[in-house]
């Protein structure tokens, strides 16, 4: 009952002032990402490449458990699909974990629906905040272009959230940074002591 009341209060707030509500929600997402980066920076001197990979792989597995495909898993991990595929090829255990997570979602009827699954919606919003164009953010969570636009127009809360994410991204964007998506620029370049200098940074 308590959960229902809390959800109702959130719905009422969104219905009464969707733009203000959406701005607060998206600001919270951006703030959480900033805090996560700050924690990583604080640990950076002691964090190895192996540990950073483990964190990103865990995010990919979590996304797979929400029913997302390769593009969505890569986006949730903050890496390119090419790098995710490379990790799967080099690490059979990680590959099996992703496959098992997807199977878990299928068995339990977890649908990667941006309109009903908060974790999937968060992947789309995080992508927009990183600078991924609106249509491409939809593709990351398996939504076709026309459908994604219809969702935005037909659902006031979703429309407000997407608009707030785009507005916050525009306000926070640095001049001259016009790359289509933040994912393509991610490369793991730091080496563990056990790795040779010739190691492929995308491996």
mmCIF file of C-alpha atoms in Angstrom:
data_model
loop_
_atom_site.group_PDB
_atom_site.id
_atom_site.type_symbol
_atom_site.label_atom_id
_atom_site.label_comp_id
_atom_site.label_asym_id
_atom_site.label_seq_id
_atom_site.Cartn_x
_atom_site.Cartn_y
_atom_site.Cartn_z
ATOM 1 C CA UNK A 1 0.000 0.000 0.000
ATOM 2 C CA UNK A 2 2.877 2.302 0.830
ATOM 3 C CA UNK A 3 4.422 1.658 -2.571
ATOM 4 C CA UNK A 4 1.126 2.387 -4.275
ATOM 5 C CA UNK A 5 0.752 5.674 -2.413
ATOM 6 C CA UNK A 6 4.289 6.734 -3.292
ATOM 7 C CA UNK A 7 3.760 5.881 -6.940
ATOM 8 C CA UNK A 8 0.470 7.745 -6.941
ATOM 9 C CA UNK A 9 2.088 10.839 -5.480
ATOM 10 C CA UNK A 10 4.738 10.765 -8.175
ATOM 11 C CA UNK A 11 2.114 10.341 -10.873
ATOM 12 C CA UNK A 12 0.058 13.219 -9.486
ATOM 13 C CA UNK A 13 3.114 15.491 -9.470
ATOM 14 C CA UNK A 14 3.960 14.536 -13.030
ATOM 15 C CA UNK A 15 0.382 15.086 -14.159
ATOM 16 C CA UNK A 16 0.157 18.468 -12.451
ATOM 17 C CA UNK A 17 3.449 19.943 -13.653
ATOM 18 C CA UNK A 18 5.176 17.465 -15.984
ATOM 19 C CA UNK A 19 7.934 19.858 -17.086
ATOM 20 C CA UNK A 20 9.042 20.762 -13.559
ATOM 21 C CA UNK A 21 8.746 17.135 -12.459
ATOM 22 C CA UNK A 22 10.759 15.917 -15.446
ATOM 23 C CA UNK A 23 13.490 18.505 -14.889
ATOM 24 C CA UNK A 24 13.855 17.348 -11.291
ATOM 25 C CA UNK A 25 13.978 13.671 -12.294
ATOM 26 C CA UNK A 26 16.533 14.223 -15.062
ATOM 27 C CA UNK A 27 18.640 16.481 -12.835
ATOM 28 C CA UNK A 28 18.684 13.622 -10.335
ATOM 29 C CA UNK A 29 19.896 11.191 -12.999
ATOM 30 C CA UNK A 30 22.607 13.616 -14.089
ATOM 31 C CA UNK A 31 23.588 14.211 -10.476
ATOM 32 C CA UNK A 32 23.863 10.477 -9.828
ATOM 33 C CA UNK A 33 26.132 10.100 -12.861
ATOM 34 C CA UNK A 34 28.279 13.010 -11.686
ATOM 35 C CA UNK A 35 28.569 11.441 -8.235
ATOM 36 C CA UNK A 36 29.512 8.102 -9.812
ATOM 37 C CA UNK A 37 32.254 9.793 -11.835
ATOM 38 C CA UNK A 38 33.495 11.614 -8.728
ATOM 39 C CA UNK A 39 33.735 8.340 -6.819
ATOM 40 C CA UNK A 40 35.643 6.801 -9.717
ATOM 41 C CA UNK A 41 38.011 9.758 -9.819
ATOM 42 C CA UNK A 42 38.589 9.472 -6.079
ATOM 43 C CA UNK A 43 39.577 5.819 -6.488
ATOM 44 C CA UNK A 44 41.364 6.279 -9.813
ATOM 45 C CA UNK A 45 44.940 5.990 -8.482
ATOM 46 C CA UNK A 46 44.106 2.549 -7.046
ATOM 47 C CA UNK A 47 41.589 1.364 -9.653
ATOM 48 C CA UNK A 48 43.037 -1.021 -12.203
ATOM 49 C CA UNK A 49 41.910 -1.542 -15.760
ATOM 50 C CA UNK A 50 40.609 -4.954 -14.694
ATOM 51 C CA UNK A 51 38.419 -3.383 -12.005
ATOM 52 C CA UNK A 52 37.064 -0.756 -14.376
ATOM 53 C CA UNK A 53 36.212 -3.423 -16.929
ATOM 54 C CA UNK A 54 34.453 -5.442 -14.229
ATOM 55 C CA UNK A 55 32.250 -2.477 -13.344
ATOM 56 C CA UNK A 56 31.282 -1.866 -16.946
ATOM 57 C CA UNK A 57 30.643 -5.539 -17.609
ATOM 58 C CA UNK A 58 28.370 -5.691 -14.578
ATOM 59 C CA UNK A 59 26.316 -2.811 -16.010
ATOM 60 C CA UNK A 60 26.051 -4.673 -19.311
ATOM 61 C CA UNK A 61 24.827 -7.827 -17.564
ATOM 62 C CA UNK A 62 22.267 -5.813 -15.612
ATOM 63 C CA UNK A 63 20.970 -4.314 -18.848
ATOM 64 C CA UNK A 64 20.737 -7.786 -20.379
ATOM 65 C CA UNK A 65 18.654 -8.886 -17.396
ATOM 66 C CA UNK A 66 16.239 -6.101 -18.337
ATOM 67 C CA UNK A 67 15.882 -7.703 -21.762
ATOM 68 C CA UNK A 68 18.006 -5.209 -23.692
ATOM 69 C CA UNK A 69 19.996 -6.255 -26.735
ATOM 70 C CA UNK A 70 23.644 -5.648 -27.582
ATOM 71 C CA UNK A 71 23.195 -1.935 -28.305
ATOM 72 C CA UNK A 72 21.388 -1.294 -25.035
ATOM 73 C CA UNK A 73 23.876 -3.340 -23.015
ATOM 74 C CA UNK A 74 26.792 -1.476 -24.555
ATOM 75 C CA UNK A 75 25.123 1.858 -23.853
ATOM 76 C CA UNK A 76 24.435 0.921 -20.230
ATOM 77 C CA UNK A 77 28.096 -0.028 -19.847
ATOM 78 C CA UNK A 78 29.240 3.197 -21.492
ATOM 79 C CA UNK A 79 31.164 1.426 -24.265
ATOM 80 C CA UNK A 80 30.754 0.815 -27.986
ATOM 81 C CA UNK A 81 29.073 -2.293 -29.365
ATOM 82 C CA UNK A 82 32.423 -3.206 -30.927
ATOM 83 C CA UNK A 83 34.148 -3.176 -27.559
ATOM 84 C CA UNK A 84 31.320 -5.147 -25.947
ATOM 85 C CA UNK A 85 31.592 -7.759 -28.705
ATOM 86 C CA UNK A 86 35.357 -7.899 -28.142
ATOM 87 C CA UNK A 87 34.835 -8.534 -24.435
ATOM 88 C CA UNK A 88 32.370 -11.322 -25.201
ATOM 89 C CA UNK A 89 34.792 -12.942 -27.633
ATOM 90 C CA UNK A 90 37.734 -12.839 -25.223
ATOM 91 C CA UNK A 91 35.830 -13.826 -22.076
ATOM 92 C CA UNK A 92 33.539 -16.891 -22.313
ATOM 93 C CA UNK A 93 32.338 -16.407 -18.733
ATOM 94 C CA UNK A 94 31.196 -12.846 -19.449
ATOM 95 C CA UNK A 95 29.584 -14.007 -22.685
ATOM 96 C CA UNK A 96 27.710 -16.727 -20.791
ATOM 97 C CA UNK A 97 26.646 -14.221 -18.116
ATOM 98 C CA UNK A 98 25.117 -11.934 -20.749
ATOM 99 C CA UNK A 99 23.325 -14.836 -22.419
ATOM 100 C CA UNK A 100 22.042 -16.124 -19.079
ATOM 101 C CA UNK A 101 20.809 -12.666 -18.093
ATOM 102 C CA UNK A 102 18.909 -12.375 -21.376
ATOM 103 C CA UNK A 103 17.428 -15.845 -20.806
ATOM 104 C CA UNK A 104 16.397 -14.819 -17.290
ATOM 105 C CA UNK A 105 14.563 -11.808 -18.697
ATOM 106 C CA UNK A 106 12.835 -13.985 -21.286
ATOM 107 C CA UNK A 107 11.755 -16.677 -18.797
ATOM 108 C CA UNK A 108 10.313 -14.081 -16.422
ATOM 109 C CA UNK A 109 8.626 -12.076 -19.201
ATOM 110 C CA UNK A 110 10.754 -9.004 -18.603
ATOM 111 C CA UNK A 111 10.124 -6.845 -21.647
ATOM 112 C CA UNK A 112 12.561 -4.050 -22.577
ATOM 113 C CA UNK A 113 9.686 -1.607 -22.897
ATOM 114 C CA UNK A 114 10.630 2.026 -22.380
ATOM 115 C CA UNK A 115 7.033 2.779 -21.309
ATOM 116 C CA UNK A 116 6.856 0.179 -18.519
ATOM 117 C CA UNK A 117 10.424 -0.608 -17.471
ATOM 118 C CA UNK A 118 12.185 2.163 -15.483
ATOM 119 C CA UNK A 119 15.631 0.635 -16.036
ATOM 120 C CA UNK A 120 15.122 0.708 -19.806
ATOM 121 C CA UNK A 121 13.847 4.285 -19.693
ATOM 122 C CA UNK A 122 16.933 5.227 -17.673
ATOM 123 C CA UNK A 123 19.220 3.772 -20.364
ATOM 124 C CA UNK A 124 17.483 5.941 -22.980
ATOM 125 C CA UNK A 125 17.648 9.086 -20.826
ATOM 126 C CA UNK A 126 21.298 8.495 -19.896
ATOM 127 C CA UNK A 127 22.107 8.145 -23.597
ATOM 128 C CA UNK A 128 20.397 11.465 -24.393
ATOM 129 C CA UNK A 129 22.294 13.126 -21.543
ATOM 130 C CA UNK A 130 25.549 11.858 -23.090
ATOM 131 C CA UNK A 131 24.635 13.512 -26.380
ATOM 132 C CA UNK A 132 23.156 10.563 -28.273
ATOM 133 C CA UNK A 133 20.515 11.928 -30.695
ATOM 134 C CA UNK A 134 16.908 11.268 -29.709
ATOM 135 C CA UNK A 135 16.204 8.725 -32.459
ATOM 136 C CA UNK A 136 19.421 6.816 -31.769
ATOM 137 C CA UNK A 137 18.568 6.697 -28.059
ATOM 138 C CA UNK A 138 15.330 4.976 -29.025
ATOM 139 C CA UNK A 139 17.197 2.446 -31.167
ATOM 140 C CA UNK A 140 19.433 1.594 -28.197
ATOM 141 C CA UNK A 141 16.372 0.338 -26.311
ATOM 142 C CA UNK A 142 14.828 -1.349 -29.327
ATOM 143 C CA UNK A 143 12.256 1.293 -30.281
ATOM 144 C CA UNK A 144 11.754 2.193 -33.935
ATOM 145 C CA UNK A 145 11.988 5.806 -35.027
ATOM 146 C CA UNK A 146 8.276 6.414 -35.674
ATOM 147 C CA UNK A 147 7.240 4.595 -32.509
ATOM 148 C CA UNK A 148 9.671 6.601 -30.402
ATOM 149 C CA UNK A 149 8.302 9.879 -31.746
ATOM 150 C CA UNK A 150 4.732 8.700 -31.145
ATOM 151 C CA UNK A 151 5.617 7.799 -27.557
ATOM 152 C CA UNK A 152 7.045 11.256 -27.028
ATOM 153 C CA UNK A 153 3.963 12.975 -28.442
ATOM 154 C CA UNK A 154 1.396 10.649 -26.888
ATOM 155 C CA UNK A 155 2.766 10.322 -23.349
ATOM 156 C CA UNK A 156 3.115 13.683 -21.540
ATOM 157 C CA UNK A 157 5.420 12.266 -18.876
ATOM 158 C CA UNK A 158 7.763 10.599 -21.369
ATOM 159 C CA UNK A 159 7.699 13.688 -23.560
ATOM 160 C CA UNK A 160 8.618 15.874 -20.604
ATOM 161 C CA UNK A 161 11.444 13.534 -19.561
ATOM 162 C CA UNK A 162 12.936 13.369 -23.045
ATOM 163 C CA UNK A 163 12.645 17.137 -23.431
ATOM 164 C CA UNK A 164 14.248 17.754 -20.040
ATOM 165 C CA UNK A 165 17.149 15.430 -20.904
ATOM 166 C CA UNK A 166 17.745 17.195 -24.214
ATOM 167 C CA UNK A 167 17.524 20.629 -22.590
ATOM 168 C CA UNK A 168 19.955 19.691 -19.831
ATOM 169 C CA UNK A 169 22.372 18.238 -22.364
ATOM 170 C CA UNK A 170 22.220 21.417 -24.463
ATOM 171 C CA UNK A 171 22.815 23.619 -21.427
ATOM 172 C CA UNK A 172 25.733 21.481 -20.292
ATOM 173 C CA UNK A 173 27.320 20.883 -23.717
ATOM 174 C CA UNK A 174 30.727 22.431 -24.251
ATOM 175 C CA UNK A 175 31.153 24.645 -27.355
ATOM 176 C CA UNK A 176 32.557 22.754 -30.296
ATOM 177 C CA UNK A 177 31.653 19.310 -28.957
ATOM 178 C CA UNK A 178 29.293 18.030 -31.610
ATOM 179 C CA UNK A 179 30.050 14.338 -31.681
ATOM 180 C CA UNK A 180 26.971 12.226 -32.448
ATOM 181 C CA UNK A 181 27.358 9.943 -29.457
ATOM 182 C CA UNK A 182 29.563 9.760 -26.415
ATOM 183 C CA UNK A 183 29.930 5.992 -26.783
ATOM 184 C CA UNK A 184 32.180 6.069 -29.819
ATOM 185 C CA UNK A 185 34.904 8.013 -28.024
ATOM 186 C CA UNK A 186 35.340 5.565 -25.150
ATOM 187 C CA UNK A 187 38.585 3.618 -25.144
ATOM 188 C CA UNK A 188 40.246 1.668 -22.351
ATOM 189 C CA UNK A 189 43.824 2.841 -22.566
ATOM 190 C CA UNK A 190 45.277 2.363 -19.077
ATOM 191 C CA UNK A 191 47.300 -0.810 -18.575
ATOM 192 C CA UNK A 192 47.579 -3.096 -15.588
ATOM 193 C CA UNK A 193 51.100 -3.908 -14.487
ATOM 194 C CA UNK A 194 50.661 -7.439 -15.836
ATOM 195 C CA UNK A 195 49.731 -6.237 -19.335
ATOM 196 C CA UNK A 196 52.296 -5.550 -22.023
ATOM 197 C CA UNK A 197 52.501 -2.147 -23.738
ATOM 198 C CA UNK A 198 51.495 -3.816 -26.991
ATOM 199 C CA UNK A 199 48.042 -4.761 -25.717
ATOM 200 C CA UNK A 200 45.221 -3.540 -27.927
ATOM 201 C CA UNK A 201 43.362 -0.876 -25.883
ATOM 202 C CA UNK A 202 40.077 -1.951 -27.471
ATOM 203 C CA UNK A 203 40.562 -5.597 -26.491
#
